[in-house]
Amino acid sequence: MSDGSTIYSGFSGINVADLLPIHVDTIIPQEEQAGFRDEMPKDIGLFLETTGESKVITDNSGEIVSICGVLAINGEAITWAVHSNLFKKHVLEVTRAFNDFVVSILESDEFNKVIGFVRNGFDAGHRWLRLLGFALNVNRHDFGSGHSVYERTI
């Protein structure tokens, strides 16, 4: 696991580094995602080491803007993201960085499709996935009836 040092800072105003358990513990999520910790495994360190690539996005002062990653589950790449209230200030930079992250997944030989899911009623989350090029798959319900599933292909 990385020490969390910055691995990419190609966008003005933000830095992207490997996610550490401390980032999950300390992010103050935007109100719409306040319950995300209830959906995370208790041993977040082991989870991060074994399920895929995860990143933390900070502003230039080191404050956490977003945490995000990809889970490799049953041969599928499933993206996830949790944003703090700073996301609105850095939405363009974070969207570009996350898009680059998704493109890198799609350009790998491992996956030809990336899945995203969002809680029904979280309109900003739905808009963000569509902005990132994800399309709603009305036939998938494997994240529960309370979530919508989006897909993005090459």
mmCIF file of C-alpha atoms in Angstrom:
data_model
loop_
_atom_site.group_PDB
_atom_site.id
_atom_site.type_symbol
_atom_site.label_atom_id
_atom_site.label_comp_id
_atom_site.label_asym_id
_atom_site.label_seq_id
_atom_site.Cartn_x
_atom_site.Cartn_y
_atom_site.Cartn_z
ATOM 1 C CA MET A 1 0.000 0.000 0.000
ATOM 2 C CA SER A 2 1.235 3.482 -0.819
ATOM 3 C CA ASP A 3 2.176 6.013 1.822
ATOM 4 C CA GLY A 4 -0.483 8.295 0.346
ATOM 5 C CA SER A 5 1.973 10.641 -1.330
ATOM 6 C CA THR A 6 0.703 12.553 -4.327
ATOM 7 C CA ILE A 7 0.847 10.486 -7.494
ATOM 8 C CA TYR A 8 -0.898 12.898 -9.823
ATOM 9 C CA SER A 9 -1.354 16.627 -9.693
ATOM 10 C CA GLY A 10 -2.157 17.455 -13.306
ATOM 11 C CA PHE A 11 -5.187 19.554 -12.401
ATOM 12 C CA SER A 12 -5.003 23.001 -10.895
ATOM 13 C CA GLY A 13 -6.427 23.064 -7.404
ATOM 14 C CA ILE A 14 -6.416 19.325 -6.602
ATOM 15 C CA ASN A 15 -4.034 16.444 -5.976
ATOM 16 C CA VAL A 16 -4.693 12.728 -6.437
ATOM 17 C CA ALA A 17 -2.979 10.102 -4.286
ATOM 18 C CA ASP A 18 -3.470 6.520 -3.161
ATOM 19 C CA LEU A 19 -6.286 6.191 -0.643
ATOM 20 C CA LEU A 20 -5.390 5.183 2.889
ATOM 21 C CA PRO A 21 -7.765 3.994 5.633
ATOM 22 C CA ILE A 22 -7.274 7.306 7.458
ATOM 23 C CA HIS A 23 -8.862 9.118 4.490
ATOM 24 C CA VAL A 24 -12.006 6.995 4.789
ATOM 25 C CA ASP A 25 -12.124 7.674 8.522
ATOM 26 C CA THR A 26 -11.640 11.433 8.222
ATOM 27 C CA ILE A 27 -13.639 12.516 5.175
ATOM 28 C CA ILE A 28 -16.709 14.527 6.077
ATOM 29 C CA PRO A 29 -19.083 13.496 3.295
ATOM 30 C CA GLN A 30 -21.603 15.755 1.655
ATOM 31 C CA GLU A 31 -25.018 15.429 3.246
ATOM 32 C CA GLU A 32 -26.419 13.145 0.517
ATOM 33 C CA GLN A 33 -23.687 10.574 1.219
ATOM 34 C CA ALA A 34 -23.557 10.851 4.999
ATOM 35 C CA GLY A 35 -24.354 7.152 5.541
ATOM 36 C CA PHE A 36 -21.609 5.741 3.316
ATOM 37 C CA ARG A 37 -19.591 4.311 6.216
ATOM 38 C CA ASP A 38 -22.510 1.999 7.019
ATOM 39 C CA GLU A 39 -21.915 0.341 3.637
ATOM 40 C CA MET A 40 -18.127 -0.009 4.045
ATOM 41 C CA PRO A 41 -16.425 -3.111 5.469
ATOM 42 C CA LYS A 42 -15.206 -2.854 9.062
ATOM 43 C CA ASP A 43 -11.589 -3.706 8.127
ATOM 44 C CA ILE A 44 -11.177 -0.938 5.587
ATOM 45 C CA GLY A 45 -7.396 -1.465 5.317
ATOM 46 C CA LEU A 46 -7.759 -5.053 4.142
ATOM 47 C CA PHE A 47 -10.648 -4.017 1.895
ATOM 48 C CA LEU A 48 -8.549 -1.346 0.153
ATOM 49 C CA GLU A 49 -5.585 -3.692 -0.290
ATOM 50 C CA THR A 50 -7.572 -6.521 -1.846
ATOM 51 C CA THR A 51 -10.392 -5.119 -3.945
ATOM 52 C CA GLY A 52 -8.881 -2.663 -6.396
ATOM 53 C CA GLU A 53 -7.385 0.742 -6.917
ATOM 54 C CA SER A 54 -8.608 3.586 -4.700
ATOM 55 C CA LYS A 55 -7.708 7.282 -4.645
ATOM 56 C CA VAL A 56 -8.054 10.345 -2.450
ATOM 57 C CA ILE A 57 -8.482 13.756 -4.042
ATOM 58 C CA THR A 58 -7.419 16.716 -1.927
ATOM 59 C CA ASP A 59 -7.348 20.436 -2.496
ATOM 60 C CA ASN A 60 -4.037 22.299 -2.383
ATOM 61 C CA SER A 61 -4.382 22.816 1.370
ATOM 62 C CA GLY A 62 -4.667 19.056 1.928
ATOM 63 C CA GLU A 63 -8.391 18.981 2.700
ATOM 64 C CA ILE A 64 -10.179 15.900 1.368
ATOM 65 C CA VAL A 65 -12.461 16.670 -1.566
ATOM 66 C CA SER A 66 -13.325 13.098 -2.644
ATOM 67 C CA ILE A 67 -12.412 9.488 -2.141
ATOM 68 C CA CYS A 68 -13.023 7.075 -4.985
ATOM 69 C CA GLY A 69 -12.018 3.755 -6.403
ATOM 70 C CA VAL A 70 -12.798 0.720 -8.417
ATOM 71 C CA LEU A 71 -13.779 -2.683 -7.050
ATOM 72 C CA ALA A 72 -13.038 -5.781 -9.079
ATOM 73 C CA ILE A 73 -15.984 -8.039 -8.241
ATOM 74 C CA ASN A 74 -17.044 -11.086 -10.261
ATOM 75 C CA GLY A 75 -15.031 -9.898 -13.255
ATOM 76 C CA GLU A 76 -16.620 -6.441 -13.303
ATOM 77 C CA ALA A 77 -15.097 -3.047 -12.562
ATOM 78 C CA ILE A 78 -17.414 -1.240 -10.159
ATOM 79 C CA THR A 79 -16.608 2.394 -9.452
ATOM 80 C CA TRP A 80 -17.484 4.255 -6.299
ATOM 81 C CA ALA A 81 -16.991 7.804 -5.036
ATOM 82 C CA VAL A 82 -17.768 9.784 -1.893
ATOM 83 C CA HIS A 83 -17.478 13.567 -1.972
ATOM 84 C CA SER A 84 -17.117 16.171 0.748
ATOM 85 C CA ASN A 85 -18.757 19.576 0.630
ATOM 86 C CA LEU A 86 -15.588 20.828 -1.113
ATOM 87 C CA PHE A 87 -16.629 18.840 -4.195
ATOM 88 C CA LYS A 88 -18.841 21.673 -5.441
ATOM 89 C CA LYS A 89 -15.849 24.036 -5.407
ATOM 90 C CA HIS A 90 -13.684 21.582 -7.379
ATOM 91 C CA VAL A 91 -16.337 19.780 -9.442
ATOM 92 C CA LEU A 92 -14.633 20.344 -12.805
ATOM 93 C CA GLU A 93 -11.195 19.194 -11.655
ATOM 94 C CA VAL A 94 -12.576 16.180 -9.780
ATOM 95 C CA THR A 95 -14.774 15.188 -12.729
ATOM 96 C CA ARG A 96 -11.794 15.338 -15.090
ATOM 97 C CA ALA A 97 -9.617 13.347 -12.709
ATOM 98 C CA PHE A 98 -12.316 10.712 -12.164
ATOM 99 C CA ASN A 99 -12.923 10.516 -15.910
ATOM 100 C CA ASP A 100 -9.199 9.877 -16.458
ATOM 101 C CA PHE A 101 -9.428 7.153 -13.805
ATOM 102 C CA VAL A 102 -12.389 5.503 -15.572
ATOM 103 C CA VAL A 103 -10.668 5.763 -18.969
ATOM 104 C CA SER A 104 -7.553 4.090 -17.554
ATOM 105 C CA ILE A 105 -9.732 1.209 -16.339
ATOM 106 C CA LEU A 106 -11.378 0.869 -19.738
ATOM 107 C CA GLU A 107 -8.029 1.005 -21.551
ATOM 108 C CA SER A 108 -6.658 -1.826 -19.427
ATOM 109 C CA ASP A 109 -6.935 -5.332 -20.773
ATOM 110 C CA GLU A 110 -8.820 -6.388 -17.670
ATOM 111 C CA PHE A 111 -12.222 -4.713 -18.192
ATOM 112 C CA ASN A 112 -14.303 -3.564 -21.167
ATOM 113 C CA LYS A 113 -17.105 -2.103 -19.052
ATOM 114 C CA VAL A 114 -17.244 -0.024 -15.888
ATOM 115 C CA ILE A 115 -20.257 -0.083 -13.573
ATOM 116 C CA GLY A 116 -21.420 2.796 -11.427
ATOM 117 C CA PHE A 117 -24.351 2.832 -9.045
ATOM 118 C CA VAL A 118 -26.160 5.603 -7.233
ATOM 119 C CA ARG A 119 -28.902 5.742 -4.647
ATOM 120 C CA ASN A 120 -32.309 6.546 -6.100
ATOM 121 C CA GLY A 121 -33.302 10.085 -5.233
ATOM 122 C CA PHE A 122 -29.685 11.348 -5.194
ATOM 123 C CA ASP A 123 -30.172 13.465 -8.320
ATOM 124 C CA ALA A 124 -26.700 15.033 -8.289
ATOM 125 C CA GLY A 125 -25.143 11.547 -8.293
ATOM 126 C CA HIS A 126 -27.236 10.516 -11.283
ATOM 127 C CA ARG A 127 -26.270 13.710 -13.152
ATOM 128 C CA TRP A 128 -22.583 13.190 -12.368
ATOM 129 C CA LEU A 129 -22.520 9.636 -13.739
ATOM 130 C CA ARG A 130 -24.281 10.774 -16.926
ATOM 131 C CA LEU A 131 -21.782 13.639 -17.253
ATOM 132 C CA LEU A 132 -19.008 11.046 -17.031
ATOM 133 C CA GLY A 133 -20.494 9.128 -19.973
ATOM 134 C CA PHE A 134 -22.304 6.420 -18.033
ATOM 135 C CA ALA A 135 -25.680 5.215 -19.338
ATOM 136 C CA LEU A 136 -28.499 3.943 -17.154
ATOM 137 C CA ASN A 137 -29.087 0.199 -17.378
ATOM 138 C CA VAL A 138 -32.724 -0.247 -16.383
ATOM 139 C CA ASN A 139 -32.377 -4.040 -16.533
ATOM 140 C CA ARG A 140 -29.832 -4.314 -13.684
ATOM 141 C CA HIS A 141 -30.986 -4.345 -10.107
ATOM 142 C CA ASP A 142 -28.126 -6.187 -8.420
ATOM 143 C CA PHE A 143 -27.322 -3.272 -6.085
ATOM 144 C CA GLY A 144 -30.772 -3.414 -4.530
ATOM 145 C CA SER A 145 -34.021 -1.723 -5.348
ATOM 146 C CA GLY A 146 -32.791 1.519 -3.780
ATOM 147 C CA HIS A 147 -30.033 2.024 -6.355
ATOM 148 C CA SER A 148 -29.793 2.594 -10.093
ATOM 149 C CA VAL A 149 -27.017 0.980 -12.122
ATOM 150 C CA TYR A 150 -25.074 2.796 -14.822
ATOM 151 C CA GLU A 151 -22.547 1.395 -17.293
ATOM 152 C CA ARG A 152 -19.791 2.849 -19.422
ATOM 153 C CA THR A 153 -18.033 0.916 -22.147
ATOM 154 C CA ILE A 154 -15.068 1.591 -24.385
#
